[in-house]
Amino acid sequence: MVFVTSMIFLAFHMIFAEEKHVGHPCPTADVTIGKFKAIPFHYLWAEKVTSSVVNDELECTFFCIGTLKCYSFNIAVYPDSEGLYLCELLATDKYRETEKFSVNSTFHYYFPRSCEGAPCKNGAVCVPEYKRNTYHCECKPGYVGTICEQRGKTCSDIKSHSSRAASGSYVIDPDGEGGYEPFTVFCDMTDKNRVGVTVVGHDSEERMLVDGYDDEGSYVRCVHYAGAGLSSVAQLAGLPVASAHCEQFIKYECYGSLLLLDGFAWWHSRNDEAMKYWGGVASSNINKCACGLNGSCADPNLGCNCDTNDGVWRVDSGLLTDKSDLPVLQLKFGDTGFDGAGRDEKGYHTLGKFKCYGIA
Ligand SMILES: *[C@@H]1O[C@H](CO)[C@@H](O)[C@H](O)[C@H]1NC(C)=O
Ligand SMILES: *[C@@H]1O[C@H](CO)[C@@H](O)[C@H](O)[C@H]1NC(C)=O
């Protein structure tokens, strides 16, 4: 470690020496130390990146500037027997580790002046940019904005600001500060090419039986979306607005139960409007399922497999992708009584989680 450290020093001295020769401006003691603020007789008892002995504060300053992840340092007040000072480079600063900062008779503490006053919010790292005398903030996953002052609007927003954000629960605020309250969602940070997928679950994800409801839309399943802090559809509505794409899987397995034909089944959009297209088709394809787009339904003249309405189990499924209609608020089915041959007509519905991704 000492060897590596010495090598870094050497490299530094060489760089600065080189700069002198070619006439570039080189850091003088005043300027460089000026980029750090000293707090005399204080010590930050925190994770060290590395330590070494140096000739003076200036050398410790250069050492920190040239070391990735050095955000402040402690330097001994008194030299050792060889006349050198212990210089400890730290992976954090007094703002993030306030409780580890204390008065100390044998150390001075230095931190980058540009990060004075902890400009970065919500636990973000203030990364000094010495050359430009400024800083930038590395947000904690979940926060966005120049100084990490806001919750991410969506999981894609979060991912775009913290590329290493892992999948898990996050609090998002789709319509930004003010407006509707933030709420908790699951962020899948690996799906869809790792763009950050916002996933909202609900109480109707299981495969559910529809039986004994004969009239059009007489079976009603209201879908309630789940997430801490999520209490109204209005909160959820901001999510598709802030996202490039949204989708929700929908499936109906039927046994003699008509789907879209004759208006037996439909679903409600987030504006509570009756929707008469099925998964796998664009919203303009009224009364159509995926098979109806290319004439591949059980009866090629019909829009859906289930519309064949015979005594054979059939399926219509696919993704709903028109984000102005999503998420699904209600499912309505009918034609699950008995047919002319005395067969017990029935069906099963399955509705996937609501997912949005990309930045609008
Ligand atoms: C100052 O910090 C050093 C290094 O952690 C420690 O050994 C020493 O006890 C501290 N001195 C005081 C007076 O706190
Ligand atoms: C119709 O489209 C579906 C998927 O979109 C495909 O699987 C099927 O092979 C197509 N059928 C015909 C007859 O083109």
GROMACS .gro file of C-alpha atoms and ligand atoms in nm:
model
  388
    1MET     CA    1   0.000   0.000   0.000
    2VAL     CA    2   0.281   0.239   0.097
    3PHE     CA    3   0.455   0.148  -0.226
    4VAL     CA    4   0.144   0.218  -0.434
    5THR     CA    5   0.091   0.544  -0.249
    6SER     CA    6   0.448   0.652  -0.314
    7MET     CA    7   0.398   0.572  -0.679
    8ILE     CA    8   0.092   0.794  -0.690
    9PHE     CA    9   0.292   1.074  -0.531
   10LEU     CA   10   0.565   1.025  -0.777
   11ALA     CA   11   0.314   1.036  -1.060
   12PHE     CA   12   0.174   1.359  -0.923
   13HIS     CA   13   0.504   1.528  -0.887
   14MET     CA   14   0.588   1.419  -1.238
   15ILE     CA   15   0.261   1.556  -1.377
   16PHE     CA   16   0.308   1.891  -1.211
   17ALA     CA   17   0.673   1.903  -1.306
   18GLU     CA   18   0.573   1.821  -1.662
   19GLU     CA   19   0.316   2.097  -1.663
   20LYS     CA   20   0.577   2.348  -1.558
   21HIS     CA   21   0.795   2.253  -1.850
   22VAL     CA   22   0.524   2.287  -2.113
   23GLY     CA   23   0.401   2.609  -1.965
   24HIS     CA   24   0.053   2.503  -1.850
   25PRO     CA   25  -0.076   2.682  -1.544
   26CYS     CA   26   0.024   2.471  -1.248
   27PRO     CA   27  -0.139   2.470  -0.908
   28THR     CA   28   0.035   2.692  -0.659
   29ALA     CA   29   0.017   2.623  -0.289
   30ASP     CA   30  -0.230   2.904  -0.233
   31VAL     CA   31  -0.471   2.808  -0.509
   32THR     CA   32  -0.476   2.441  -0.427
   33ILE     CA   33  -0.507   2.475  -0.054
   34GLY     CA   34  -0.761   2.746  -0.127
   35LYS     CA   35  -0.983   2.481  -0.283
   36PHE     CA   36  -1.000   2.313   0.056
   37LYS     CA   37  -1.126   2.455   0.375
   38ALA     CA   38  -0.935   2.370   0.690
   39ILE     CA   39  -1.105   2.305   1.020
   40PRO     CA   40  -0.812   2.314   1.262
   41PHE     CA   41  -0.796   2.061   1.544
   42HIS     CA   42  -1.075   1.841   1.419
   43TYR     CA   43  -1.084   1.481   1.307
   44LEU     CA   44  -1.332   1.281   1.100
   45TRP     CA   45  -1.334   0.922   1.221
   46ALA     CA   46  -1.454   0.767   0.894
   47GLU     CA   47  -1.372   0.515   0.624
   48LYS     CA   48  -1.028   0.581   0.479
   49VAL     CA   49  -0.950   0.547   0.109
   50THR     CA   50  -0.582   0.530   0.194
   51SER     CA   51  -0.322   0.698   0.416
   52SER     CA   52   0.036   0.802   0.377
   53VAL     CA   53   0.296   1.036   0.519
   54VAL     CA   54   0.358   1.364   0.339
   55ASN     CA   55   0.579   1.669   0.363
   56ASP     CA   56   0.301   1.920   0.413
   57GLU     CA   57  -0.067   2.005   0.366
   58LEU     CA   58  -0.016   2.086   0.000
   59GLU     CA   59   0.103   1.735  -0.070
   60CYS     CA   60  -0.193   1.588   0.115
   61THR     CA   61  -0.422   1.816  -0.090
   62PHE     CA   62  -0.274   1.700  -0.421
   63PHE     CA   63  -0.297   1.345  -0.302
   64CYS     CA   64  -0.672   1.385  -0.231
   65ILE     CA   65  -0.743   1.563  -0.559
   66GLY     CA   66  -0.573   1.285  -0.749
   67THR     CA   67  -0.746   1.002  -0.565
   68LEU     CA   68  -1.084   0.881  -0.682
   69LYS     CA   69  -1.337   0.876  -0.397
   70CYS     CA   70  -1.135   1.109  -0.172
   71TYR     CA   71  -1.391   1.355  -0.039
   72SER     CA   72  -1.191   1.506   0.250
   73PHE     CA   73  -0.883   1.433   0.461
   74ASN     CA   74  -0.727   1.445   0.807
   75ILE     CA   75  -0.366   1.556   0.843
   76ALA     CA   76  -0.154   1.530   1.157
   77VAL     CA   77  -0.074   1.854   1.336
   78TYR     CA   78   0.273   1.732   1.441
   79PRO     CA   79   0.535   1.557   1.227
   80ASP     CA   80   0.669   1.213   1.303
   81SER     CA   81   1.034   1.142   1.387
   82GLU     CA   82   1.125   1.178   1.019
   83GLY     CA   83   0.959   1.517   0.992
   84LEU     CA   84   0.662   1.383   0.788
   85TYR     CA   85   0.290   1.424   0.854
   86LEU     CA   86   0.029   1.149   0.850
   87CYS     CA   87  -0.230   1.221   0.574
   88GLU     CA   88  -0.555   1.018   0.579
   89LEU     CA   89  -0.776   1.035   0.271
   90LEU     CA   90  -1.145   0.978   0.351
   91ALA     CA   91  -1.426   0.826   0.148
   92THR     CA   92  -1.680   1.069   0.293
   93ASP     CA   93  -1.705   1.413   0.451
   94LYS     CA   94  -1.818   1.578   0.773
   95TYR     CA   95  -2.162   1.652   0.628
   96ARG     CA   96  -2.246   1.291   0.562
   97GLU     CA   97  -2.086   1.160   0.884
   98THR     CA   98  -2.164   1.440   1.124
   99GLU     CA   99  -2.159   1.219   1.430
  100LYS     CA  100  -1.807   1.100   1.351
  101PHE     CA  101  -1.665   1.452   1.342
  102SER     CA  102  -1.503   1.581   1.659
  103VAL     CA  103  -1.249   1.809   1.815
  104ASN     CA  104  -0.902   1.653   1.819
  105SER     CA  105  -0.576   1.791   1.950
  106THR     CA  106  -0.350   1.612   1.699
  107PHE     CA  107  -0.529   1.645   1.362
  108HIS     CA  108  -0.659   1.911   1.127
  109TYR     CA  109  -0.948   1.832   0.897
  110TYR     CA  110  -0.982   1.956   0.535
  111PHE     CA  111  -1.276   1.934   0.297
  112PRO     CA  112  -1.338   2.074  -0.055
  113ARG     CA  113  -1.461   2.431  -0.035
  114SER     CA  114  -1.701   2.377  -0.327
  115CYS     CA  115  -1.892   2.125  -0.114
  116GLU     CA  116  -1.916   2.361   0.182
  117GLY     CA  117  -2.262   2.374   0.335
  118ALA     CA  118  -2.356   2.031   0.191
  119PRO     CA  119  -2.526   2.149  -0.130
  120CYS     CA  120  -2.635   1.795  -0.227
  121LYS     CA  121  -2.962   1.680  -0.070
  122ASN     CA  122  -3.107   1.350   0.046
  123GLY     CA  123  -2.784   1.176   0.132
  124ALA     CA  124  -2.619   1.246  -0.205
  125VAL     CA  125  -2.242   1.256  -0.243
  126CYS     CA  126  -2.098   1.598  -0.323
  127VAL     CA  127  -1.825   1.540  -0.579
  128PRO     CA  128  -1.592   1.841  -0.605
  129GLU     CA  129  -1.481   1.954  -0.950
  130TYR     CA  130  -1.159   2.127  -0.856
  131LYS     CA  131  -1.070   2.265  -1.198
  132ARG     CA  132  -1.397   2.450  -1.241
  133ASN     CA  133  -1.429   2.532  -0.872
  134THR     CA  134  -1.765   2.367  -0.857
  135TYR     CA  135  -1.922   2.032  -0.768
  136HIS     CA  136  -2.181   1.785  -0.884
  137CYS     CA  137  -2.402   1.553  -0.685
  138GLU     CA  138  -2.416   1.177  -0.704
  139CYS     CA  139  -2.772   1.103  -0.597
  140LYS     CA  140  -2.870   0.816  -0.374
  141PRO     CA  141  -3.083   0.583  -0.593
  142GLY     CA  142  -3.439   0.714  -0.587
  143TYR     CA  143  -3.352   1.083  -0.606
  144VAL     CA  144  -3.304   1.308  -0.909
  145GLY     CA  145  -3.237   1.673  -0.987
  146THR     CA  146  -2.913   1.873  -0.995
  147ILE     CA  147  -2.879   1.857  -0.619
  148CYS     CA  148  -3.086   1.538  -0.577
  149GLU     CA  149  -3.367   1.744  -0.432
  150GLN     CA  150  -3.654   1.545  -0.587
  151ARG     CA  151  -3.797   1.196  -0.587
  152GLY     CA  152  -3.768   1.026  -0.926
  153LYS     CA  153  -4.083   1.050  -1.138
  154THR     CA  154  -4.058   0.690  -1.256
  155CYS     CA  155  -3.816   0.400  -1.229
  156SER     CA  156  -3.665   0.499  -1.566
  157ASP     CA  157  -3.607   0.848  -1.429
  158ILE     CA  158  -3.434   0.696  -1.126
  159LYS     CA  159  -3.227   0.461  -1.340
  160SER     CA  160  -3.117   0.742  -1.570
  161HIS     CA  161  -2.980   0.933  -1.271
  162SER     CA  162  -2.828   0.635  -1.085
  163SER     CA  163  -2.713   0.378  -1.338
  164ARG     CA  164  -2.631   0.129  -1.064
  165ALA     CA  165  -2.969   0.147  -0.892
  166ALA     CA  166  -3.078  -0.209  -0.807
  167SER     CA  167  -3.425  -0.358  -0.845
  168GLY     CA  168  -3.642  -0.301  -0.539
  169SER     CA  169  -3.898  -0.075  -0.376
  170TYR     CA  170  -3.874   0.296  -0.448
  171VAL     CA  171  -4.091   0.597  -0.372
  172ILE     CA  172  -4.178   0.777  -0.696
  173ASP     CA  173  -4.355   1.106  -0.763
  174PRO     CA  174  -4.477   1.092  -1.125
  175ASP     CA  175  -4.618   1.445  -1.136
  176GLY     CA  176  -4.321   1.599  -0.955
  177GLU     CA  177  -4.310   1.824  -0.651
  178GLY     CA  178  -4.648   1.948  -0.537
  179GLY     CA  179  -4.945   1.791  -0.711
  180TYR     CA  180  -5.028   1.437  -0.602
  181GLU     CA  181  -4.844   1.257  -0.326
  182PRO     CA  182  -4.553   1.020  -0.399
  183PHE     CA  183  -4.610   0.646  -0.359
  184THR     CA  184  -4.414   0.322  -0.341
  185VAL     CA  185  -4.365   0.096  -0.643
  186PHE     CA  186  -4.139  -0.189  -0.744
  187CYS     CA  187  -3.863  -0.092  -0.986
  188ASP     CA  188  -3.743  -0.373  -1.210
  189MET     CA  189  -3.403  -0.242  -1.313
  190THR     CA  190  -3.317  -0.538  -1.541
  191ASP     CA  191  -3.628  -0.583  -1.759
  192LYS     CA  192  -3.667  -0.397  -2.094
  193ASN     CA  193  -3.297  -0.360  -2.159
  194ARG     CA  194  -3.232  -0.225  -1.807
  195VAL     CA  195  -3.413   0.102  -1.870
  196GLY     CA  196  -3.593   0.087  -1.532
  197VAL     CA  197  -3.947  -0.051  -1.536
  198THR     CA  198  -4.207   0.082  -1.292
  199VAL     CA  199  -4.427  -0.207  -1.178
  200VAL     CA  200  -4.756  -0.153  -0.997
  201GLY     CA  201  -4.938  -0.459  -0.869
  202HIS     CA  202  -5.306  -0.496  -0.790
  203ASP     CA  203  -5.562  -0.717  -0.617
  204SER     CA  204  -5.682  -0.898  -0.934
  205GLU     CA  205  -5.366  -1.059  -1.068
  206GLU     CA  206  -5.474  -1.418  -1.005
  207ARG     CA  207  -5.656  -1.622  -1.266
  208MET     CA  208  -6.019  -1.573  -1.165
  209LEU     CA  209  -6.332  -1.767  -1.256
  210VAL     CA  210  -6.629  -1.603  -1.426
  211ASP     CA  211  -6.937  -1.825  -1.403
  212GLY     CA  212  -7.309  -1.768  -1.364
  213TYR     CA  213  -7.321  -1.415  -1.511
  214ASP     CA  214  -7.527  -1.427  -1.827
  215ASP     CA  215  -7.607  -1.063  -1.910
  216GLU     CA  216  -7.361  -0.836  -2.090
  217GLY     CA  217  -7.103  -0.706  -1.843
  218SER     CA  218  -7.294  -0.847  -1.544
  219TYR     CA  219  -6.972  -0.985  -1.396
  220VAL     CA  220  -6.774  -0.690  -1.258
  221ARG     CA  221  -6.425  -0.704  -1.117
  222CYS     CA  222  -6.293  -0.373  -0.982
  223VAL     CA  223  -5.914  -0.355  -0.986
  224HIS     CA  224  -5.737  -0.189  -0.693
  225TYR     CA  225  -5.374  -0.091  -0.740
  226ALA     CA  226  -5.140  -0.140  -0.447
  227GLY     CA  227  -4.848   0.058  -0.311
  228ALA     CA  228  -4.775   0.243   0.011
  229GLY     CA  229  -4.910   0.595  -0.022
  230LEU     CA  230  -5.121   0.509  -0.326
  231SER     CA  231  -5.479   0.605  -0.253
  232SER     CA  232  -5.625   0.736  -0.579
  233VAL     CA  233  -5.615   0.665  -0.952
  234ALA     CA  234  -5.521   1.031  -1.005
  235GLN     CA  235  -5.181   0.964  -0.845
  236LEU     CA  236  -5.127   0.673  -1.083
  237ALA     CA  237  -5.230   0.875  -1.388
  238GLY     CA  238  -4.902   1.069  -1.378
  239LEU     CA  239  -4.706   0.751  -1.440
  240PRO     CA  240  -4.808   0.693  -1.806
  241VAL     CA  241  -4.776   1.068  -1.866
  242ALA     CA  242  -4.413   1.062  -1.750
  243SER     CA  243  -4.332   0.735  -1.932
  244ALA     CA  244  -4.264   0.659  -2.297
  245HIS     CA  245  -4.444   0.321  -2.285
  246CYS     CA  246  -4.691   0.138  -2.066
  247GLU     CA  247  -4.835  -0.208  -2.088
  248GLN     CA  248  -5.065  -0.448  -1.912
  249PHE     CA  249  -5.125  -0.811  -1.998
  250ILE     CA  250  -5.486  -0.924  -2.033
  251LYS     CA  251  -5.623  -1.272  -2.098
  252TYR     CA  252  -5.961  -1.439  -2.117
  253GLU     CA  253  -5.997  -1.815  -2.132
  254CYS     CA  254  -6.348  -1.904  -2.242
  255TYR     CA  255  -6.577  -2.203  -2.268
  256GLY     CA  256  -6.883  -2.098  -2.469
  257SER     CA  257  -6.849  -1.745  -2.334
  258LEU     CA  258  -6.853  -1.461  -2.590
  259LEU     CA  259  -6.593  -1.189  -2.550
  260LEU     CA  260  -6.624  -0.867  -2.755
  261LEU     CA  261  -6.891  -0.982  -3.001
  262ASP     CA  262  -7.236  -0.842  -2.919
  263GLY     CA  263  -7.077  -0.637  -2.638
  264PHE     CA  264  -7.063  -0.915  -2.378
  265ALA     CA  265  -6.729  -0.813  -2.227
  266TRP     CA  266  -6.527  -0.491  -2.195
  267TRP     CA  267  -6.288  -0.319  -1.959
  268HIS     CA  268  -6.263   0.027  -1.811
  269SER     CA  269  -5.976   0.264  -1.885
  270ARG     CA  270  -5.820   0.481  -1.620
  271ASN     CA  271  -6.070   0.752  -1.717
  272ASP     CA  272  -6.341   0.496  -1.645
  273GLU     CA  273  -6.442   0.466  -2.010
  274ALA     CA  274  -6.564   0.137  -2.158
  275MET     CA  275  -6.292  -0.010  -2.383
  276LYS     CA  276  -6.384  -0.254  -2.658
  277TYR     CA  277  -6.048  -0.374  -2.785
  278TRP     CA  278  -5.840  -0.656  -2.641
  279GLY     CA  279  -5.473  -0.722  -2.566
  280GLY     CA  280  -5.240  -0.736  -2.864
  281VAL     CA  281  -5.411  -0.473  -3.079
  282ALA     CA  282  -5.395  -0.093  -3.100
  283SER     CA  283  -5.683   0.096  -2.941
  284SER     CA  284  -5.833   0.182  -3.280
  285ASN     CA  285  -5.918  -0.186  -3.348
  286ILE     CA  286  -6.263  -0.194  -3.197
  287ASN     CA  287  -6.402  -0.541  -3.126
  288LYS     CA  288  -6.071  -0.708  -3.209
  289CYS     CA  289  -5.834  -0.941  -3.033
  290ALA     CA  290  -5.481  -1.022  -3.156
  291CYS     CA  291  -5.602  -1.303  -3.383
  292GLY     CA  292  -5.855  -1.068  -3.543
  293LEU     CA  293  -5.579  -0.851  -3.688
  294ASN     CA  294  -5.467  -1.111  -3.939
  295GLY     CA  295  -5.763  -1.344  -3.968
  296SER     CA  296  -5.607  -1.617  -3.752
  297CYS     CA  297  -5.897  -1.653  -3.506
  298ALA     CA  298  -6.070  -1.991  -3.459
  299ASP     CA  299  -6.337  -1.850  -3.690
  300PRO     CA  300  -6.137  -1.631  -3.935
  301ASN     CA  301  -6.442  -1.407  -3.989
  302LEU     CA  302  -6.454  -1.306  -3.622
  303GLY     CA  303  -6.247  -1.065  -3.413
  304CYS     CA  304  -6.161  -1.296  -3.122
  305ASN     CA  305  -6.114  -1.669  -3.057
  306CYS     CA  306  -6.371  -1.657  -2.777
  307ASP     CA  307  -6.630  -1.506  -3.010
  308THR     CA  308  -6.656  -1.847  -3.177
  309ASN     CA  309  -6.874  -1.925  -2.875
  310ASP     CA  310  -6.855  -2.303  -2.908
  311GLY     CA  311  -6.807  -2.583  -2.657
  312VAL     CA  312  -6.426  -2.570  -2.683
  313TRP     CA  313  -6.185  -2.398  -2.442
  314ARG     CA  314  -6.035  -2.101  -2.629
  315VAL     CA  315  -5.807  -1.810  -2.531
  316ASP     CA  316  -5.759  -1.446  -2.625
  317SER     CA  317  -5.462  -1.269  -2.473
  318GLY     CA  318  -5.204  -0.999  -2.531
  319LEU     CA  319  -5.065  -0.671  -2.408
  320LEU     CA  320  -5.270  -0.354  -2.383
  321THR     CA  321  -5.026  -0.078  -2.479
  322ASP     CA  322  -5.220   0.244  -2.529
  323LYS     CA  323  -5.085   0.439  -2.234
  324SER     CA  324  -5.366   0.693  -2.241
  325ASP     CA  325  -5.610   0.410  -2.152
  326LEU     CA  326  -5.401   0.239  -1.884
  327PRO     CA  327  -5.421   0.108  -1.623
  328VAL     CA  328  -5.731  -0.112  -1.636
  329LEU     CA  329  -5.978  -0.018  -1.364
  330GLN     CA  330  -6.255  -0.273  -1.419
  331LEU     CA  331  -6.314  -0.601  -1.601
  332LYS     CA  332  -6.664  -0.690  -1.716
  333PHE     CA  333  -6.782  -1.020  -1.858
  334GLY     CA  334  -7.108  -1.203  -1.936
  335ASP     CA  335  -7.240  -1.503  -2.128
  336THR     CA  336  -7.141  -1.748  -1.856
  337GLY     CA  337  -7.477  -1.913  -1.795
  338PHE     CA  338  -7.585  -2.228  -1.982
  339ASP     CA  339  -7.593  -2.266  -2.358
  340GLY     CA  340  -7.870  -2.427  -2.569
  341ALA     CA  341  -7.709  -2.769  -2.529
  342GLY     CA  342  -7.712  -2.734  -2.149
  343ARG     CA  343  -7.337  -2.675  -2.124
  344ASP     CA  344  -7.215  -2.460  -1.829
  345GLU     CA  345  -7.049  -2.164  -2.001
  346LYS     CA  346  -6.762  -2.005  -1.812
  347GLY     CA  347  -6.434  -1.823  -1.837
  348TYR     CA  348  -6.122  -1.717  -1.647
  349HIS     CA  349  -5.964  -1.374  -1.657
  350THR     CA  350  -5.604  -1.286  -1.588
  351LEU     CA  351  -5.478  -0.928  -1.563
  352GLY     CA  352  -5.107  -0.853  -1.533
  353LYS     CA  353  -4.933  -0.587  -1.330
  354PHE     CA  354  -4.927  -0.236  -1.470
  355LYS     CA  355  -4.583  -0.158  -1.612
  356CYS     CA  356  -4.438   0.163  -1.752
  357TYR     CA  357  -4.091   0.239  -1.884
  358GLY     CA  358  -3.889   0.493  -2.079
  359ILE     CA  359  -3.905   0.868  -2.034
  360ALA     CA  360  -4.180   1.063  -2.208
  361LIG     C1  361  -0.744   1.227   1.766
  361LIG     O1  362  -0.760   1.128   1.664
  361LIG     C2  363  -0.669   1.023   1.673
  361LIG     C3  364  -0.687   0.935   1.552
  361LIG     O2  365  -0.812   0.873   1.553
  361LIG     C4  366  -0.690   0.949   1.802
  361LIG     O3  367  -0.598   0.843   1.812
  361LIG     C5  368  -0.674   1.045   1.917
  361LIG     O4  369  -0.704   0.981   2.038
  361LIG     C6  370  -0.763   1.166   1.902
  361LIG     N1  371  -0.730   1.262   2.006
  361LIG     C7  372  -0.825   1.329   2.073
  361LIG     C8  373  -0.776   1.424   2.177
  361LIG     O5  374  -0.945   1.311   2.051
  362LIG     C1  375  -5.120  -1.374  -3.693
  362LIG     O1  376  -5.040  -1.303  -3.595
  362LIG     C2  377  -4.995  -1.384  -3.489
  362LIG     C3  378  -4.923  -1.298  -3.390
  362LIG     O2  379  -4.938  -1.164  -3.418
  362LIG     C4  380  -4.908  -1.494  -3.541
  362LIG     O3  381  -4.863  -1.575  -3.434
  362LIG     C5  382  -4.983  -1.575  -3.640
  362LIG     O4  383  -4.897  -1.671  -3.695
  362LIG     C6  384  -5.043  -1.488  -3.751
  362LIG     N1  385  -5.127  -1.570  -3.832
  362LIG     C7  386  -5.138  -1.555  -3.963
  362LIG     C8  387  -5.236  -1.645  -4.030
  362LIG     O5  388  -5.073  -1.473  -4.026
   0.00000   0.00000   0.00000
